[in-house]
Amino acid sequence: MLRFAANVSMLFAEAPFLDRFALAARAGFAAVECQFPYEVPAAEIRARLDDHGLAMVLHNLPAGDWTAGERGLACLPDRVAEFRAGVSRAIAHAHALGVGQVNCLAGIAPPGADVDALRRTLVDNLRFTARAFAAEGLKLLVEPINTFDIPGFFVNRTAQCVALLDDVGEPNVFVQYDAYHMQRMEGELAGTLARHLPRIAHVQVADNPGRHEPGTGEIRFEFLFAELERLGYDGWIGCEYRPAGRTDAGLGWLPAGALRPRWRQAAKPPSISRSAPVTKAASGPAR
């Protein structure tokens, strides 16, 4: 059976960040993912995971100054030291939160930059990260992202990403495949998944257009989920979308049995700390 994780950077945004874990559990999720957890003490997030019986299955490496428009540092030759410092930070958070895989955003190619130099930097940084992660028992993921939402994003197609990982040459590096981004860039989602599934460790879903929940756009998710089942995909599927309304009202697209019914049947909703701030870690969407 396919396994689904709530992205608490984008789902349940009607509540402050730390309260979203309770809402995810009440909705029936057994796991969550998070884009950038670094603005909240890891111990506070860990406590929410433990309190609500949740696993965290993914977060991202630090990706630079988001408010300034940065979307990753890994391909930038003049930011190597900063990127590699972020690797240590990501390892510490992954261990504190029980996360086994961390995603890397390659970054935006500066106008007029030497593409070969950007790619060499990216390969070197990914190899460095993969080796550091391997020593800690972690997987490194790399996500292609569409250039309509993020113009100039350096890694933007599945085959490009797979070729990049071939050059990195480390066994613990995989693709993070986002159906929304790849529908916008290349289509043929089922065929791409079939060709590259051994290289894909994590899948994320949102519909197109609008990046709302599955069933609101053009992607045939029932077919896509059946294909993932047929292919034997055993990773998590991250629900990384912008809910069209309240999150809990838009979960009907999930396959039967995907959620834990005992949480849905709780006698009363979890306590929500309305005074808690919505932090930068939860201000998403991140990309």
Short mmCIF file of C-alpha atoms in Angstrom, two decimals:
data_model
loop_
_atom_site.label_atom_id
_atom_site.label_comp_id
_atom_site.label_asym_id
_atom_site.label_seq_id
_atom_site.Cartn_x
_atom_site.Cartn_y
_atom_site.Cartn_z
CA MET A 1 0.00 0.00 0.00
CA LEU A 2 1.22 3.48 -0.85
CA ARG A 3 2.26 5.66 2.09
CA PHE A 4 1.43 9.37 2.30
CA ALA A 5 3.11 12.09 4.39
CA ALA A 6 1.61 15.51 5.09
CA ASN A 7 3.88 18.40 4.20
CA VAL A 8 3.44 20.59 7.27
CA SER A 9 5.04 23.58 5.57
CA MET A 10 2.06 23.77 3.18
CA LEU A 11 -0.80 21.74 4.67
CA PHE A 12 -2.76 22.88 7.74
CA ALA A 13 -1.51 26.43 7.21
CA GLU A 14 -4.66 27.65 8.99
CA ALA A 15 -2.76 26.85 12.22
CA PRO A 16 0.65 27.89 13.60
CA PHE A 17 3.49 25.62 12.54
CA LEU A 18 3.92 23.56 15.69
CA ASP A 19 0.17 22.92 15.89
CA ARG A 20 0.10 21.40 12.42
CA PHE A 21 1.55 18.12 13.70
CA ALA A 22 -1.52 17.53 15.85
CA LEU A 23 -3.79 18.36 12.93
CA ALA A 24 -1.90 16.01 10.61
CA ALA A 25 -2.22 13.20 13.15
CA ARG A 26 -5.91 13.89 13.69
CA ALA A 27 -6.49 13.77 9.94
CA GLY A 28 -4.98 10.28 9.95
CA PHE A 29 -1.44 10.80 8.68
CA ALA A 30 1.26 8.55 10.10
CA ALA A 31 4.08 10.73 8.77
CA VAL A 32 4.97 14.28 7.85
CA GLU A 33 7.61 16.11 5.86
CA CYS A 34 8.84 19.68 6.19
CA GLN A 35 10.61 22.02 3.83
CA PHE A 36 12.86 24.02 6.15
CA PRO A 37 12.70 23.15 9.86
CA TYR A 38 15.62 25.30 10.90
CA GLU A 39 13.77 28.27 12.44
CA VAL A 40 12.22 26.09 15.15
CA PRO A 41 14.31 24.26 17.78
CA ALA A 42 14.59 20.64 16.74
CA ALA A 43 13.65 19.51 20.25
CA GLU A 44 10.27 21.26 19.95
CA ILE A 45 9.52 19.56 16.64
CA ARG A 46 10.69 16.22 18.02
CA ALA A 47 8.31 16.59 20.94
CA ARG A 48 5.36 17.18 18.59
CA LEU A 49 6.29 14.14 16.53
CA ASP A 50 6.48 11.96 19.63
CA ASP A 51 3.31 13.38 21.17
CA HIS A 52 1.27 12.54 18.08
CA GLY A 53 2.86 9.29 16.94
CA LEU A 54 4.29 10.76 13.76
CA ALA A 55 7.44 10.05 11.77
CA MET A 56 9.18 12.82 9.86
CA VAL A 57 10.39 11.38 6.57
CA LEU A 58 12.00 14.34 4.79
CA HIS A 59 13.28 17.88 5.05
CA ASN A 60 15.46 20.08 2.85
CA LEU A 61 19.01 21.28 3.16
CA PRO A 62 19.33 24.99 3.96
CA ALA A 63 18.73 26.87 0.70
CA GLY A 64 20.12 30.37 1.24
CA ASP A 65 18.17 33.58 1.78
CA TRP A 66 14.63 32.73 0.71
CA THR A 67 13.29 36.24 1.19
CA ALA A 68 15.98 37.54 -1.18
CA GLY A 69 14.89 35.09 -3.87
CA GLU A 70 17.52 32.40 -3.36
CA ARG A 71 16.37 28.84 -4.05
CA GLY A 72 19.38 26.77 -3.11
CA LEU A 73 23.14 27.21 -3.11
CA ALA A 74 24.52 23.94 -4.41
CA CYS A 75 25.35 25.09 -7.96
CA LEU A 76 26.87 28.46 -7.03
CA PRO A 77 30.70 28.56 -7.15
CA ASP A 78 30.94 31.54 -4.78
CA ARG A 79 28.74 29.94 -2.09
CA VAL A 80 30.49 26.59 -1.59
CA ALA A 81 31.56 27.24 2.00
CA GLU A 82 28.05 28.35 2.99
CA PHE A 83 26.48 25.36 1.29
CA ARG A 84 28.79 22.92 3.03
CA ALA A 85 28.16 24.51 6.41
CA GLY A 86 24.49 23.85 5.74
CA VAL A 87 25.26 20.16 5.25
CA SER A 88 26.39 19.89 8.87
CA ARG A 89 23.28 21.72 10.01
CA ALA A 90 21.05 19.40 8.00
CA ILE A 91 22.72 16.31 9.46
CA ALA A 92 22.14 17.57 12.99
CA HIS A 93 18.45 18.21 12.31
CA ALA A 94 17.98 14.90 10.53
CA HIS A 95 19.33 13.00 13.50
CA ALA A 96 17.31 15.03 15.99
CA LEU A 97 14.08 14.47 14.03
CA GLY A 98 14.66 10.88 12.96
CA VAL A 99 14.79 11.79 9.26
CA GLY A 100 16.53 9.35 6.92
CA GLN A 101 16.67 11.45 3.74
CA VAL A 102 17.33 15.11 3.04
CA ASN A 103 16.53 16.99 -0.17
CA CYS A 104 18.86 19.43 -1.94
CA LEU A 105 17.67 22.38 -4.02
CA ALA A 106 20.30 23.04 -6.70
CA GLY A 107 19.71 26.77 -6.97
CA ILE A 108 19.09 29.34 -9.70
CA ALA A 109 21.63 29.89 -12.46
CA PRO A 110 22.78 33.55 -12.36
CA PRO A 111 22.26 35.37 -15.68
CA GLY A 112 25.30 34.94 -17.92
CA ALA A 113 26.97 32.38 -15.66
CA ASP A 114 29.21 29.65 -17.06
CA VAL A 115 26.87 26.64 -17.13
CA ASP A 116 29.76 24.18 -17.07
CA ALA A 117 31.18 25.83 -13.95
CA LEU A 118 27.77 25.69 -12.27
CA ARG A 119 27.44 22.00 -13.08
CA ARG A 120 30.95 21.18 -11.85
CA THR A 121 30.22 23.00 -8.61
CA LEU A 122 26.95 21.16 -8.22
CA VAL A 123 28.52 17.75 -8.82
CA ASP A 124 31.32 18.50 -6.36
CA ASN A 125 28.89 19.72 -3.70
CA LEU A 126 26.56 16.77 -4.16
CA ARG A 127 29.46 14.32 -3.93
CA PHE A 128 30.69 16.04 -0.76
CA THR A 129 27.19 15.91 0.73
CA ALA A 130 26.56 12.31 -0.29
CA ARG A 131 29.75 11.16 1.40
CA ALA A 132 29.01 13.15 4.54
CA PHE A 133 25.48 11.72 4.59
CA ALA A 134 26.68 8.16 3.99
CA ALA A 135 28.82 8.37 7.11
CA GLU A 136 25.63 9.28 9.03
CA GLY A 137 23.34 6.71 7.39
CA LEU A 138 21.40 9.28 5.35
CA LYS A 139 20.19 9.48 1.75
CA LEU A 140 20.66 12.63 -0.32
CA LEU A 141 17.84 13.59 -2.68
CA VAL A 142 17.94 16.06 -5.57
CA GLU A 143 14.71 17.59 -6.87
CA PRO A 144 14.09 18.90 -10.39
CA ILE A 145 11.86 21.99 -10.21
CA ASN A 146 9.93 23.71 -12.98
CA THR A 147 11.21 26.95 -14.47
CA PHE A 148 7.76 28.53 -14.78
CA ASP A 149 7.50 28.92 -11.02
CA ILE A 150 11.23 29.44 -10.48
CA PRO A 151 12.84 30.86 -13.64
CA GLY A 152 16.42 29.76 -14.09
CA PHE A 153 16.27 26.83 -11.66
CA PHE A 154 19.31 24.80 -12.61
CA VAL A 155 17.96 21.24 -12.35
CA ASN A 156 14.58 21.15 -14.03
CA ARG A 157 14.05 17.79 -15.79
CA THR A 158 14.13 14.18 -14.65
CA ALA A 159 16.67 12.88 -17.19
CA GLN A 160 18.95 15.83 -16.43
CA CYS A 161 18.79 15.00 -12.74
CA VAL A 162 19.53 11.30 -13.32
CA ALA A 163 22.54 12.18 -15.49
CA LEU A 164 23.76 14.50 -12.75
CA LEU A 165 23.51 11.72 -10.17
CA ASP A 166 25.42 9.42 -12.51
CA ASP A 167 28.27 11.94 -12.51
CA VAL A 168 28.15 12.25 -8.72
CA GLY A 169 28.64 8.50 -8.58
CA GLU A 170 27.59 7.86 -4.99
CA PRO A 171 25.14 5.07 -4.11
CA ASN A 172 23.07 7.06 -1.59
CA VAL A 173 21.95 9.83 -3.99
CA PHE A 174 18.46 9.69 -5.49
CA VAL A 175 15.85 11.78 -7.30
CA GLN A 176 13.02 13.46 -5.44
CA TYR A 177 10.24 13.37 -8.03
CA ASP A 178 7.55 16.04 -7.74
CA ALA A 179 4.62 15.26 -10.04
CA TYR A 180 3.51 18.90 -10.15
CA HIS A 181 6.89 20.25 -11.21
CA MET A 182 7.44 17.52 -13.80
CA GLN A 183 3.93 17.80 -15.24
CA ARG A 184 4.72 21.43 -15.95
CA MET A 185 8.15 20.71 -17.43
CA GLU A 186 7.80 17.45 -19.34
CA GLY A 187 4.56 15.55 -18.78
CA GLU A 188 4.57 11.76 -19.31
CA LEU A 189 4.60 11.17 -15.56
CA ALA A 190 3.83 7.45 -15.61
CA GLY A 191 6.41 6.67 -18.29
CA THR A 192 9.07 8.70 -16.52
CA LEU A 193 8.39 6.96 -13.21
CA ALA A 194 8.59 3.56 -14.92
CA ARG A 195 11.93 4.40 -16.57
CA HIS A 196 13.59 5.91 -13.54
CA LEU A 197 11.91 4.36 -10.50
CA PRO A 198 15.11 2.68 -9.18
CA ARG A 199 16.63 6.18 -8.96
CA ILE A 200 13.61 7.76 -7.23
CA ALA A 201 13.48 7.65 -3.42
CA HIS A 202 10.65 10.10 -2.74
CA VAL A 203 7.61 11.32 -4.65
CA GLN A 204 5.60 14.49 -4.05
CA VAL A 205 2.16 15.34 -5.39
CA ALA A 206 0.11 18.40 -6.27
CA ASP A 207 -2.21 18.97 -9.20
CA ASN A 208 -1.77 21.36 -12.11
CA PRO A 209 -2.75 24.13 -12.61
CA GLY A 210 -2.74 25.85 -9.25
CA ARG A 211 -0.68 23.37 -7.26
CA HIS A 212 -3.74 22.38 -5.26
CA GLU A 213 -4.69 18.93 -3.99
CA PRO A 214 -4.93 15.98 -6.40
CA GLY A 215 -8.25 15.92 -8.22
CA THR A 216 -8.44 19.67 -8.80
CA GLY A 217 -6.54 19.73 -12.10
CA GLU A 218 -5.38 17.80 -15.13
CA ILE A 219 -3.28 14.99 -13.61
CA ARG A 220 -4.93 11.55 -13.40
CA PHE A 221 -3.71 10.67 -9.94
CA GLU A 222 -5.78 7.50 -9.60
CA PHE A 223 -3.93 6.12 -12.62
CA LEU A 224 -0.58 7.42 -11.37
CA PHE A 225 -1.04 5.84 -7.93
CA ALA A 226 -2.03 2.54 -9.56
CA GLU A 227 1.16 2.68 -11.62
CA LEU A 228 3.28 3.31 -8.54
CA GLU A 229 1.64 0.31 -6.89
CA ARG A 230 2.23 -1.82 -9.99
CA LEU A 231 5.87 -0.77 -10.17
CA GLY A 232 6.42 -1.66 -6.53
CA TYR A 233 7.26 1.82 -5.28
CA ASP A 234 7.92 1.56 -1.55
CA GLY A 235 8.92 5.11 -0.63
CA TRP A 236 6.77 7.87 0.81
CA ILE A 237 4.53 10.19 -1.16
CA GLY A 238 4.68 13.73 0.17
CA CYS A 239 1.49 15.79 0.01
CA GLU A 240 3.14 19.08 -0.92
CA TYR A 241 0.34 21.22 -2.26
CA ARG A 242 -1.61 24.39 -1.53
CA PRO A 243 -5.02 23.34 -0.24
CA ALA A 244 -7.81 24.97 -2.22
CA GLY A 245 -9.70 25.45 1.07
CA ARG A 246 -9.29 24.02 4.54
CA THR A 247 -6.79 21.20 4.50
CA ASP A 248 -9.00 18.65 6.23
CA ALA A 249 -11.86 19.32 3.81
CA GLY A 250 -9.66 18.49 0.82
CA LEU A 251 -8.29 15.07 1.77
CA GLY A 252 -10.93 13.02 -0.04
CA TRP A 253 -8.53 12.31 -2.91
CA LEU A 254 -6.39 10.01 -0.74
CA PRO A 255 -6.76 6.30 -1.57
CA ALA A 256 -8.87 4.16 0.74
CA GLY A 257 -6.82 3.01 3.70
CA ALA A 258 -4.15 5.68 3.30
CA LEU A 259 -5.04 7.40 6.58
CA ARG A 260 -5.27 6.07 10.13
CA PRO A 261 -9.00 6.05 10.98
CA ARG A 262 -8.44 5.94 14.75
CA TRP A 263 -7.14 9.51 14.64
CA ARG A 264 -10.14 10.71 12.69
CA GLN A 265 -12.45 9.29 15.35
CA ALA A 266 -10.91 11.19 18.25
CA ALA A 267 -13.52 12.54 20.67
CA LYS A 268 -12.34 16.11 20.30
CA PRO A 269 -9.82 18.01 18.19
CA PRO A 270 -6.27 18.49 19.47
CA SER A 271 -5.50 21.58 21.47
CA ILE A 272 -4.38 24.46 19.27
CA SER A 273 -2.11 27.15 20.67
CA ARG A 274 -3.47 30.15 18.82
CA SER A 275 -0.88 32.39 20.37
CA ALA A 276 1.99 30.45 18.81
CA PRO A 277 3.63 32.36 15.96
CA VAL A 278 3.66 31.09 12.39
CA THR A 279 7.40 30.86 11.85
CA LYS A 280 9.44 31.22 8.71
CA ALA A 281 9.80 27.45 8.66
CA ALA A 282 6.11 27.21 7.94
CA SER A 283 5.53 30.27 5.83
CA GLY A 284 5.83 28.20 2.57
CA PRO A 285 5.30 27.25 -0.07
CA ALA A 286 9.04 26.89 -0.34
CA ARG A 287 9.21 26.35 -4.06
#
